mmCIF file of N, CA, C and O in Angstrom:
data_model
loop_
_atom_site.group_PDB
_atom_site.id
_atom_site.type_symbol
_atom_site.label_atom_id
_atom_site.label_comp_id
_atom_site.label_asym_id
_atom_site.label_seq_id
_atom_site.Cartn_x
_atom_site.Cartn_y
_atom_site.Cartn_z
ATOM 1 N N UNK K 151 1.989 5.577 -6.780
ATOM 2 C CA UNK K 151 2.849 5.360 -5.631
ATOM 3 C C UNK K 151 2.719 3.933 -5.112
ATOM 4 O O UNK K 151 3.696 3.215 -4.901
ATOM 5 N N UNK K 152 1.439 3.560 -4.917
ATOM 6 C CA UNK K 152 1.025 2.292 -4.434
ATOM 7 C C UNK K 152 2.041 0.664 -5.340
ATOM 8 O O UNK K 152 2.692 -0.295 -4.926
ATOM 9 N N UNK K 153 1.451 1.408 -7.210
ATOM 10 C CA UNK K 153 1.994 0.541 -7.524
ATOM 11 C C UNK K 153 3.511 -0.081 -7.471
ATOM 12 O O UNK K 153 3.835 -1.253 -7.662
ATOM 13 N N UNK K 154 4.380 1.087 -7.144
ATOM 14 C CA UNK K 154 5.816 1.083 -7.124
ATOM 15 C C UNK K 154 6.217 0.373 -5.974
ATOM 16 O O UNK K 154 7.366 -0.040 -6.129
ATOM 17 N N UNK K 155 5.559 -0.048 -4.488
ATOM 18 C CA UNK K 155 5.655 -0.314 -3.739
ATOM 19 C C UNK K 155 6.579 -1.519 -3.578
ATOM 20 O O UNK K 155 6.339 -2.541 -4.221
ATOM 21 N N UNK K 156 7.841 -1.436 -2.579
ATOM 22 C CA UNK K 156 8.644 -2.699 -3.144
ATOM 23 C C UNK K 156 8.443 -3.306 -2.272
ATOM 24 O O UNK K 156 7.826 -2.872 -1.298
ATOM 25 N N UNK K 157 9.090 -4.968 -2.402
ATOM 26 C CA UNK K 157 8.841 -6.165 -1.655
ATOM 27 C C UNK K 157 8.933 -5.747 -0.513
ATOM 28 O O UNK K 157 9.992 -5.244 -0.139
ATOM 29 N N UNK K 158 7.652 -5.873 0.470
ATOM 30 C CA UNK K 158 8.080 -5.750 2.280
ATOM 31 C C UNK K 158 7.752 -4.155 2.782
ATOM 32 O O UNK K 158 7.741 -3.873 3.981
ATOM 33 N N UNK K 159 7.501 -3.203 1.779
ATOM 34 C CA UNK K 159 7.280 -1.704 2.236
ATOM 35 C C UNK K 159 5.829 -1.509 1.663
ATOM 36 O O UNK K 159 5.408 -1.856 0.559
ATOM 37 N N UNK K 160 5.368 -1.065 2.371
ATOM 38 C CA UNK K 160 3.540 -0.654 2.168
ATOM 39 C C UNK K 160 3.652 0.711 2.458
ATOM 40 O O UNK K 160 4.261 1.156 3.431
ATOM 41 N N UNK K 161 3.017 1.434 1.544
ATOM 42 C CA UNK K 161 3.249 2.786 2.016
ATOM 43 C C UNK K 161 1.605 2.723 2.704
ATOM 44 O O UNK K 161 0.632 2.129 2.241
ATOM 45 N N UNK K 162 1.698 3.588 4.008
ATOM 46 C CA UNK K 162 0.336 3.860 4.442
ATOM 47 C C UNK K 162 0.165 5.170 4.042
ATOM 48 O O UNK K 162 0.923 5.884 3.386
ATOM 49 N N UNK K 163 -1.365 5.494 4.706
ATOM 50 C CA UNK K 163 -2.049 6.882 4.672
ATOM 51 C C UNK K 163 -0.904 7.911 4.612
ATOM 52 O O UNK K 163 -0.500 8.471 3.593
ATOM 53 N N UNK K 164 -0.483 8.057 5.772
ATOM 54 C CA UNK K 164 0.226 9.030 6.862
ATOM 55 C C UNK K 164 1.600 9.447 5.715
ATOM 56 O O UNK K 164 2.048 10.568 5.472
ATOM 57 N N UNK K 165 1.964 8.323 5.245
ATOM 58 C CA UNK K 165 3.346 8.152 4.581
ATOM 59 C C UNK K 165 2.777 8.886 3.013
ATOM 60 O O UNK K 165 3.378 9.929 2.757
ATOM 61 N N UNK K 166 2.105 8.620 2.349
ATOM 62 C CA UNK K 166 1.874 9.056 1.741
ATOM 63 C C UNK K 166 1.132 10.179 1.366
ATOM 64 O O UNK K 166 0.852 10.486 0.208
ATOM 65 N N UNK K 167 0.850 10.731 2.296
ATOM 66 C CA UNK K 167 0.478 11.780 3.017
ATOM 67 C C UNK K 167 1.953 12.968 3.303
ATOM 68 O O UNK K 167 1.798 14.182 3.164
ATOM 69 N N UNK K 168 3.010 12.488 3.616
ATOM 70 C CA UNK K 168 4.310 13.204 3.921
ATOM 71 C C UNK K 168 4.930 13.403 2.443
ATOM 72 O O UNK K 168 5.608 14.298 1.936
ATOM 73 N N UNK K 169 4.326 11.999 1.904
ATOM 74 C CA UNK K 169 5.922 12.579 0.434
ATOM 75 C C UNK K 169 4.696 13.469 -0.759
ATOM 76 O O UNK K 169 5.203 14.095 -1.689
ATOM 77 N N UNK K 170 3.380 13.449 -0.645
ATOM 78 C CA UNK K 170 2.912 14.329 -1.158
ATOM 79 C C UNK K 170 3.314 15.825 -1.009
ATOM 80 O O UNK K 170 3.543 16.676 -1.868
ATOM 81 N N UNK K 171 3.331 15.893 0.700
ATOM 82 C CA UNK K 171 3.230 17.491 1.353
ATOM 83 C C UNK K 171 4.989 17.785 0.901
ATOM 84 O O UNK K 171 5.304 18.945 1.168
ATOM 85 N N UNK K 172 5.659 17.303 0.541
ATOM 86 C CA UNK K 172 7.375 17.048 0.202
ATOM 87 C C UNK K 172 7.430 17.786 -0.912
ATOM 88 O O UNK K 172 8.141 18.726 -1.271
ATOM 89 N N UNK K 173 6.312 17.026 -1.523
ATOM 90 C CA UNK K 173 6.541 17.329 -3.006
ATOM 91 C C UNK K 173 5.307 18.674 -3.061
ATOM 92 O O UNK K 173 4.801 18.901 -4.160
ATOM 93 N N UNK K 174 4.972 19.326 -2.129
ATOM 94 C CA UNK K 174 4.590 20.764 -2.253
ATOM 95 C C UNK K 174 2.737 20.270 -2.389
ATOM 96 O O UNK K 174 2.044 21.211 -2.776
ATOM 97 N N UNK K 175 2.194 19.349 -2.198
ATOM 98 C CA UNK K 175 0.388 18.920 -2.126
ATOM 99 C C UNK K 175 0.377 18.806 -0.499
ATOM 100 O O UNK K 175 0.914 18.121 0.372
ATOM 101 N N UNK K 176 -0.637 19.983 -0.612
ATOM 102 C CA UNK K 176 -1.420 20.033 0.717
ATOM 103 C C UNK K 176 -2.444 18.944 0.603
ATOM 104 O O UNK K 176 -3.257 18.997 -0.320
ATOM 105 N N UNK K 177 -2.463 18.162 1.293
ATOM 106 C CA UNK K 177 -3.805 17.262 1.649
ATOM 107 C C UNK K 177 -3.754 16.289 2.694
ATOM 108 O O UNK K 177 -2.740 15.710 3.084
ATOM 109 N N UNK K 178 -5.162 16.121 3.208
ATOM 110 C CA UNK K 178 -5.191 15.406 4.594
ATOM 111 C C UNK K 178 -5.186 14.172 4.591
ATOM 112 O O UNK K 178 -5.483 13.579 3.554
ATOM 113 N N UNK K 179 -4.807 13.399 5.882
ATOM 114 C CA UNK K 179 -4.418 11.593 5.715
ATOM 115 C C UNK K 179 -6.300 11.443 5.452
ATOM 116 O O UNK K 179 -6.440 10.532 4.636
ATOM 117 N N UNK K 180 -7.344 11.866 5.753
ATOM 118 C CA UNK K 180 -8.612 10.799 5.562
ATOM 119 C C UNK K 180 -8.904 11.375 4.094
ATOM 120 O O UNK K 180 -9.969 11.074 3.554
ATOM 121 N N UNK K 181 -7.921 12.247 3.399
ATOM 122 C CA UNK K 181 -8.712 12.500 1.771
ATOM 123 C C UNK K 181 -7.554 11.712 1.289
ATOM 124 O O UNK K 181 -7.627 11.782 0.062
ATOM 125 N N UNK K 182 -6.538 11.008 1.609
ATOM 126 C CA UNK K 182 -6.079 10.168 0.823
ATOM 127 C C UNK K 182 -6.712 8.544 0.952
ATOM 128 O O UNK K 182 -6.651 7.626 0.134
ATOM 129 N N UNK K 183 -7.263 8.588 2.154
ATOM 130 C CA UNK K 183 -7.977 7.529 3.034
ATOM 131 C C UNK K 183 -9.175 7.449 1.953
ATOM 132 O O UNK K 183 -9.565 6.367 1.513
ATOM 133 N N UNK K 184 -9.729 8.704 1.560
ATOM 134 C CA UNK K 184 -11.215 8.392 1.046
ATOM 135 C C UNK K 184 -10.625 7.997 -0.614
ATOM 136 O O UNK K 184 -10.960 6.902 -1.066
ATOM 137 N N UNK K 185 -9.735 8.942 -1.491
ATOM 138 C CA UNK K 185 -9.647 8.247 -2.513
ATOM 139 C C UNK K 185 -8.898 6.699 -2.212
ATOM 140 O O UNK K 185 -8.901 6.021 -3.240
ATOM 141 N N UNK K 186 -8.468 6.230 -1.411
ATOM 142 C CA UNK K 186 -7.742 4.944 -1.706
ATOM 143 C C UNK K 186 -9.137 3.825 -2.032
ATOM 144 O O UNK K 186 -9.370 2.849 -2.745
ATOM 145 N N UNK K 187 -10.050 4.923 -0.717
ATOM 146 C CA UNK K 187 -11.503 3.475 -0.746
ATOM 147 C C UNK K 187 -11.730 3.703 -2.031
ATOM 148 O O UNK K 187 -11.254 2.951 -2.881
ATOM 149 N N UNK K 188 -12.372 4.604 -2.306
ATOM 150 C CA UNK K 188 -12.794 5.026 -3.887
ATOM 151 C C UNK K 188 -11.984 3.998 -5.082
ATOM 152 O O UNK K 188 -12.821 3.329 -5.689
ATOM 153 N N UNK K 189 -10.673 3.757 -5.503
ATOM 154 C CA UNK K 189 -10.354 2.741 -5.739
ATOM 155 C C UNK K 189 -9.817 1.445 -5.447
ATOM 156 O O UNK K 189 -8.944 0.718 -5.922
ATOM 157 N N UNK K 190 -10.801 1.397 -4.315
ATOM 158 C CA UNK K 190 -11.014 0.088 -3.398
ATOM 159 C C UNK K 190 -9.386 -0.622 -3.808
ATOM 160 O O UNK K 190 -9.119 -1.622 -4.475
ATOM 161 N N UNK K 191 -8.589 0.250 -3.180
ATOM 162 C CA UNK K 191 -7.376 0.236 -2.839
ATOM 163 C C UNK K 191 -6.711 -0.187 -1.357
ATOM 164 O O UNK K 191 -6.364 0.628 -0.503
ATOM 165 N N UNK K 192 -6.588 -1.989 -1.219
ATOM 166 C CA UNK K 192 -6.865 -2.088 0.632
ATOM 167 C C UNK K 192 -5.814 -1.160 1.003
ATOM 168 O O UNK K 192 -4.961 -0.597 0.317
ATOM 169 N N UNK K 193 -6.041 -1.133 2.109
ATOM 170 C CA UNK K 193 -5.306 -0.197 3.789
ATOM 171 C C UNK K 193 -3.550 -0.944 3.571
ATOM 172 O O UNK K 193 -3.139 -2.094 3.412
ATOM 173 N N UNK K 194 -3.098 -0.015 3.639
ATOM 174 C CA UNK K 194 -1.464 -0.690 4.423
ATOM 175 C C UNK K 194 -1.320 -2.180 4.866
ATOM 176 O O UNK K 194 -0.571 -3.052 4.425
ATOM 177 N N UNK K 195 -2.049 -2.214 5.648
ATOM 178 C CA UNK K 195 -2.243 -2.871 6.504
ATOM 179 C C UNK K 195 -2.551 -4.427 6.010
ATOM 180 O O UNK K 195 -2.115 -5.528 6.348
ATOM 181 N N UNK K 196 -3.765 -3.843 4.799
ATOM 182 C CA UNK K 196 -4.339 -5.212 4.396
ATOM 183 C C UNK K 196 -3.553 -5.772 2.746
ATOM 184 O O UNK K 196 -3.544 -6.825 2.109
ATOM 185 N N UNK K 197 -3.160 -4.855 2.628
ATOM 186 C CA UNK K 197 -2.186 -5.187 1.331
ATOM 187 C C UNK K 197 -0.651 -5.994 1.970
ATOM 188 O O UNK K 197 -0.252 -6.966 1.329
ATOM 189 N N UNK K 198 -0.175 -5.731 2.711
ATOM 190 C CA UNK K 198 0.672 -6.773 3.998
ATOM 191 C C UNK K 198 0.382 -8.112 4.064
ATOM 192 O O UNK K 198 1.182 -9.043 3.978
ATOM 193 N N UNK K 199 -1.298 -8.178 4.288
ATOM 194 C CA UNK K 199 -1.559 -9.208 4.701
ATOM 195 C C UNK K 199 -1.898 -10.470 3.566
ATOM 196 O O UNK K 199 -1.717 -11.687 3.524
ATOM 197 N N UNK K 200 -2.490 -9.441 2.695
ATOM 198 C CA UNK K 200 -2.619 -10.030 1.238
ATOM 199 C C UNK K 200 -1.059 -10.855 0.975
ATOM 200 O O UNK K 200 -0.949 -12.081 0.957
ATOM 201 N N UNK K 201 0.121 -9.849 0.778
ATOM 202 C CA UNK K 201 0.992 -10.349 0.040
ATOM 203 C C UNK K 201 1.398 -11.279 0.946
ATOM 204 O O UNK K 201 2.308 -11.867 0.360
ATOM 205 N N UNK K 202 1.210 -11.991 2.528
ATOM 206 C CA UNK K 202 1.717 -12.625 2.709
ATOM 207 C C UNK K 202 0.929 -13.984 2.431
ATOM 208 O O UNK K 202 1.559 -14.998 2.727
ATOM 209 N N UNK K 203 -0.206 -14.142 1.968
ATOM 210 C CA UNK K 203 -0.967 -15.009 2.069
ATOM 211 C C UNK K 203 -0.757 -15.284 0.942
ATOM 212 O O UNK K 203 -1.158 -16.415 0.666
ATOM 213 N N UNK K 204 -0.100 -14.530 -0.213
ATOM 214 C CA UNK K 204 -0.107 -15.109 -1.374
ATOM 215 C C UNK K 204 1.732 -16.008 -1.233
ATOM 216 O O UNK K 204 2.013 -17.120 -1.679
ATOM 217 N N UNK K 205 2.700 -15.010 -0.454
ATOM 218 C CA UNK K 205 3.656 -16.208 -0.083
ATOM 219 C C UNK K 205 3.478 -17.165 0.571
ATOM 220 O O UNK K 205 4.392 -17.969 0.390
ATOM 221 N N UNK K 206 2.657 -17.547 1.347
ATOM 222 C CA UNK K 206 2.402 -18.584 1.816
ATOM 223 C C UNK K 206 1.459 -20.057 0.523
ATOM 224 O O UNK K 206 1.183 -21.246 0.676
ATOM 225 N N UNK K 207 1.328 -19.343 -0.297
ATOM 226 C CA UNK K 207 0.478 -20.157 -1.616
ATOM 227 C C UNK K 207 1.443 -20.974 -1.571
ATOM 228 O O UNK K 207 2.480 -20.668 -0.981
ATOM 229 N N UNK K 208 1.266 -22.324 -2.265
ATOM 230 C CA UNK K 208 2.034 -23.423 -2.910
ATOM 231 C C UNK K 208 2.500 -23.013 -4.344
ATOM 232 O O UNK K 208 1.704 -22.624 -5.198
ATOM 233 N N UNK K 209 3.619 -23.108 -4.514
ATOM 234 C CA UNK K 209 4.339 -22.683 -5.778
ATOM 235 C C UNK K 209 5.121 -21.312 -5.296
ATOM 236 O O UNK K 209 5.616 -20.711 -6.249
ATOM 237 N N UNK K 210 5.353 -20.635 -3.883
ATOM 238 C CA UNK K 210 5.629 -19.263 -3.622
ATOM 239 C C UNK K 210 7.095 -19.763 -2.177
ATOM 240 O O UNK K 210 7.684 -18.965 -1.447
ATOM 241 N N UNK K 211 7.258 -21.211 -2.228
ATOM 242 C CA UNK K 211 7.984 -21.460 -1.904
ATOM 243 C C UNK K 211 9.408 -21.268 -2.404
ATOM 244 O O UNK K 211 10.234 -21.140 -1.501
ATOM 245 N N UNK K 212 9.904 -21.218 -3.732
ATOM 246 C CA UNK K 212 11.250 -21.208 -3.721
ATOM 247 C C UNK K 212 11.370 -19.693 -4.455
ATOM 248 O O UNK K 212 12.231 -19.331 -5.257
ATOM 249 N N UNK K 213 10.108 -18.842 -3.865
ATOM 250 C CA UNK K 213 9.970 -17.178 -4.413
ATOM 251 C C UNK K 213 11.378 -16.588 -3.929
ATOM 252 O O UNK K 213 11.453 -16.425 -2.712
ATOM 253 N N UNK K 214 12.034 -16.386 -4.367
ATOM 254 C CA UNK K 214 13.565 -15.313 -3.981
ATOM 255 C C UNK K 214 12.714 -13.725 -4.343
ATOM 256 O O UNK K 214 11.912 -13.333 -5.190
ATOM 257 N N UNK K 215 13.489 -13.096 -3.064
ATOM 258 C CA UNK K 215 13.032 -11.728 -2.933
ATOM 259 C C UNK K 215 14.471 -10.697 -3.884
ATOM 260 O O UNK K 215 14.400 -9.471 -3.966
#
């Protein structure tokens, strides 16, 4: 799921947490929380922050989305 993630959408916990229970998987936002740590998979949050720091790199200037 993570990897499919498109330019500008981060799926969090919670979210991925809903399209599991959608698709008929019971499970709670901190057991998706614990496998994400498990493959030291950052937070929503910090994968955001990542990709913007990598647009901000030199050479990520004439990046078309």
């Amino acid at each position: 799921m993570i990897e499919r993630e498109g330019f500008g959408t981060f799926l969090s916990d919670d979210r991925i947490v809903s399209l599991l229970t959608a698709d008929g998987v019971s499970i709670a936002r901190r057991t998706v929380a614990k496998y994400r740590e498990a493959m030291r998979i950052p937070s929503s949050v910090e994968r955001r922050r990542l990709k913007g720091e990598e647009l901000s790199m030199p050479g990520f200037a004439n990046f078309k989305r």
